mmCIF file of C-alpha atoms in Angstrom:
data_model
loop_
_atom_site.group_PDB
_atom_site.id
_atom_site.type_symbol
_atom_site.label_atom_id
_atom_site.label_comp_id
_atom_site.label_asym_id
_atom_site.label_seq_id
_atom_site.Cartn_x
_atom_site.Cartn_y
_atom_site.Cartn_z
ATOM 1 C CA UNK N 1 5.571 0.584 -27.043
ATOM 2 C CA UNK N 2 6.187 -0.134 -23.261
ATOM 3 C CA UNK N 3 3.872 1.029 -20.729
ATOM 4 C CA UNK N 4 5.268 2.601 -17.285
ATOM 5 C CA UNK N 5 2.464 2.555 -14.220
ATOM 6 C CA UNK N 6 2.905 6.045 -11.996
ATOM 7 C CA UNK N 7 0.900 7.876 -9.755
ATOM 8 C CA UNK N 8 0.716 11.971 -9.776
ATOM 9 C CA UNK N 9 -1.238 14.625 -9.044
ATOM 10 C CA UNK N 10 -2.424 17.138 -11.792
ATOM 11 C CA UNK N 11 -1.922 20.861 -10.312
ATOM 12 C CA UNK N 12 -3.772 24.132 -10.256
ATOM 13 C CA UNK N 13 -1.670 25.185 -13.311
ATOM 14 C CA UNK N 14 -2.795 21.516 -15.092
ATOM 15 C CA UNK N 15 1.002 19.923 -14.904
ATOM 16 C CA UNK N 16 1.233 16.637 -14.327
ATOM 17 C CA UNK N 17 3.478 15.836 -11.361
ATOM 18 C CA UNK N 18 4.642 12.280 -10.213
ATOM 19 C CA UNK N 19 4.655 11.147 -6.776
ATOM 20 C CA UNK N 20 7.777 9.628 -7.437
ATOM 21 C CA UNK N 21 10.573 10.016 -10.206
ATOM 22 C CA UNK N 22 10.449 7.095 -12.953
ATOM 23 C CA UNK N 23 14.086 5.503 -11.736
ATOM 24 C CA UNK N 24 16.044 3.759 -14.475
ATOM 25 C CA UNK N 25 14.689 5.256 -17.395
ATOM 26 C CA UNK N 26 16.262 7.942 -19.993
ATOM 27 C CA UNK N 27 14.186 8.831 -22.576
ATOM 28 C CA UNK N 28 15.044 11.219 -24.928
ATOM 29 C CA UNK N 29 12.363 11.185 -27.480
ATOM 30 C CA UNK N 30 8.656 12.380 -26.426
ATOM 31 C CA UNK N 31 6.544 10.107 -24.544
ATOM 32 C CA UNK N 32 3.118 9.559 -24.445
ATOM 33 C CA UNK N 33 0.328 9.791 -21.394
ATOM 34 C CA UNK N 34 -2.775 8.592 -20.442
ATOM 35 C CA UNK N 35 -4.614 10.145 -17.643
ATOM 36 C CA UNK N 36 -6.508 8.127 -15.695
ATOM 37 C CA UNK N 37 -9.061 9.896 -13.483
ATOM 38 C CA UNK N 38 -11.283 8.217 -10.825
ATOM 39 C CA UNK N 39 -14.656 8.973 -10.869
ATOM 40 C CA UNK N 40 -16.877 9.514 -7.602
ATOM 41 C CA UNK N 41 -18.148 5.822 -7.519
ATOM 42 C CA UNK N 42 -14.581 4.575 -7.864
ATOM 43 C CA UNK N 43 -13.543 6.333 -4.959
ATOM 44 C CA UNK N 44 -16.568 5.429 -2.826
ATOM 45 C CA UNK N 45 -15.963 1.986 -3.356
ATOM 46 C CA UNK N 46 -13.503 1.271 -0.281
ATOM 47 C CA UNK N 47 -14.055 -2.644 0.947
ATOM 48 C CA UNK N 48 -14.998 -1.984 4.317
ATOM 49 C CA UNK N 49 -12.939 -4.966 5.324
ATOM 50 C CA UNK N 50 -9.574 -3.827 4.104
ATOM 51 C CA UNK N 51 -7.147 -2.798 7.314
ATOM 52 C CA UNK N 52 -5.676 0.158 7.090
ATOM 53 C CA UNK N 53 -1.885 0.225 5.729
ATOM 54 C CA UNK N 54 -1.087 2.359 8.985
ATOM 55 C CA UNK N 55 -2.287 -0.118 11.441
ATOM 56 C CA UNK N 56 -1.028 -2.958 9.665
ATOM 57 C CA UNK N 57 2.441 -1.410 10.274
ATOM 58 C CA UNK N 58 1.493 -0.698 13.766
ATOM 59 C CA UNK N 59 0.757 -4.310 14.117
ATOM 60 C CA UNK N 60 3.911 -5.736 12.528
ATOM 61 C CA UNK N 61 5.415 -3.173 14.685
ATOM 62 C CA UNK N 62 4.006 -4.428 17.979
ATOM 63 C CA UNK N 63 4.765 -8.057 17.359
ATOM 64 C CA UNK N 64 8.349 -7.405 16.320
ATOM 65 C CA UNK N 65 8.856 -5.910 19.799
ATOM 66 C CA UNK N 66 7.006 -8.544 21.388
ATOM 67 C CA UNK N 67 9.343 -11.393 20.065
ATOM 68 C CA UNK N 68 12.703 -9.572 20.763
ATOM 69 C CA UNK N 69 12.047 -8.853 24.213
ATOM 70 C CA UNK N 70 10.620 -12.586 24.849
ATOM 71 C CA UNK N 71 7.206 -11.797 25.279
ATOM 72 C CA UNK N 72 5.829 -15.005 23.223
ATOM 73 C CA UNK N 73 3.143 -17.876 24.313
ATOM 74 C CA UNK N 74 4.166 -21.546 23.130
ATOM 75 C CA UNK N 75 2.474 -22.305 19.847
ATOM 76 C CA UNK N 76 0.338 -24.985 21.897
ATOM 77 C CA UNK N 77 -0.932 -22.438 23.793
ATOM 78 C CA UNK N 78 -2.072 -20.510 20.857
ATOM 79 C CA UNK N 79 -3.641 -23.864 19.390
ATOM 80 C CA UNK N 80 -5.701 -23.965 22.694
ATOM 81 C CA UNK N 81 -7.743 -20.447 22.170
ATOM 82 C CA UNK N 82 -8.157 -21.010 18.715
ATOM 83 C CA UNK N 83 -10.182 -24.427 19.548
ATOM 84 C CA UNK N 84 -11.952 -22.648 21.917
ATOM 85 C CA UNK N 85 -13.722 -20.225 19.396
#
């Protein structure tokens, strides 16, 4: 048996429906599922640490600007603050 890793929703009416379709895959005989449901501590357990996926892009965003319109500092330069903390 191969196993396929999605994530979904299950609606008011109790249907299972997939964030996104499985792509590559025909299937003509029935399949089998296996809901997996978080439970309340699962979801409270968010590392405090982790940046969010938004600002990351932000970020990436920022910096990609920065070095096509020139606006870098020699790598020296960079060396020289880090030493400094």
């Amino acid at each position: 048996m191969k196993a396929i890793e999605v994530t979904g929703k299950i609606d008011s009416q109790g249907n299972l429906v997939l964030d996104e379709p499985i792509q590559g895959t025909n299937y003509p005989d029935r399949v089998r599922v296996i809901v997996l449901v978080p439970e309340a501590t699962d979801l409270e357990e968010v590392d405090p640490d982790d940046t969010p996926i938004e600002e990351i892009k932000a970020s990436l965003r920022r910096a990609l600007h920065q070095a096509k319109t020139g606006q870098t500092r020699p790598i020296s330069e960079l060396w020289d603050r880090i030493d400094a903390e």
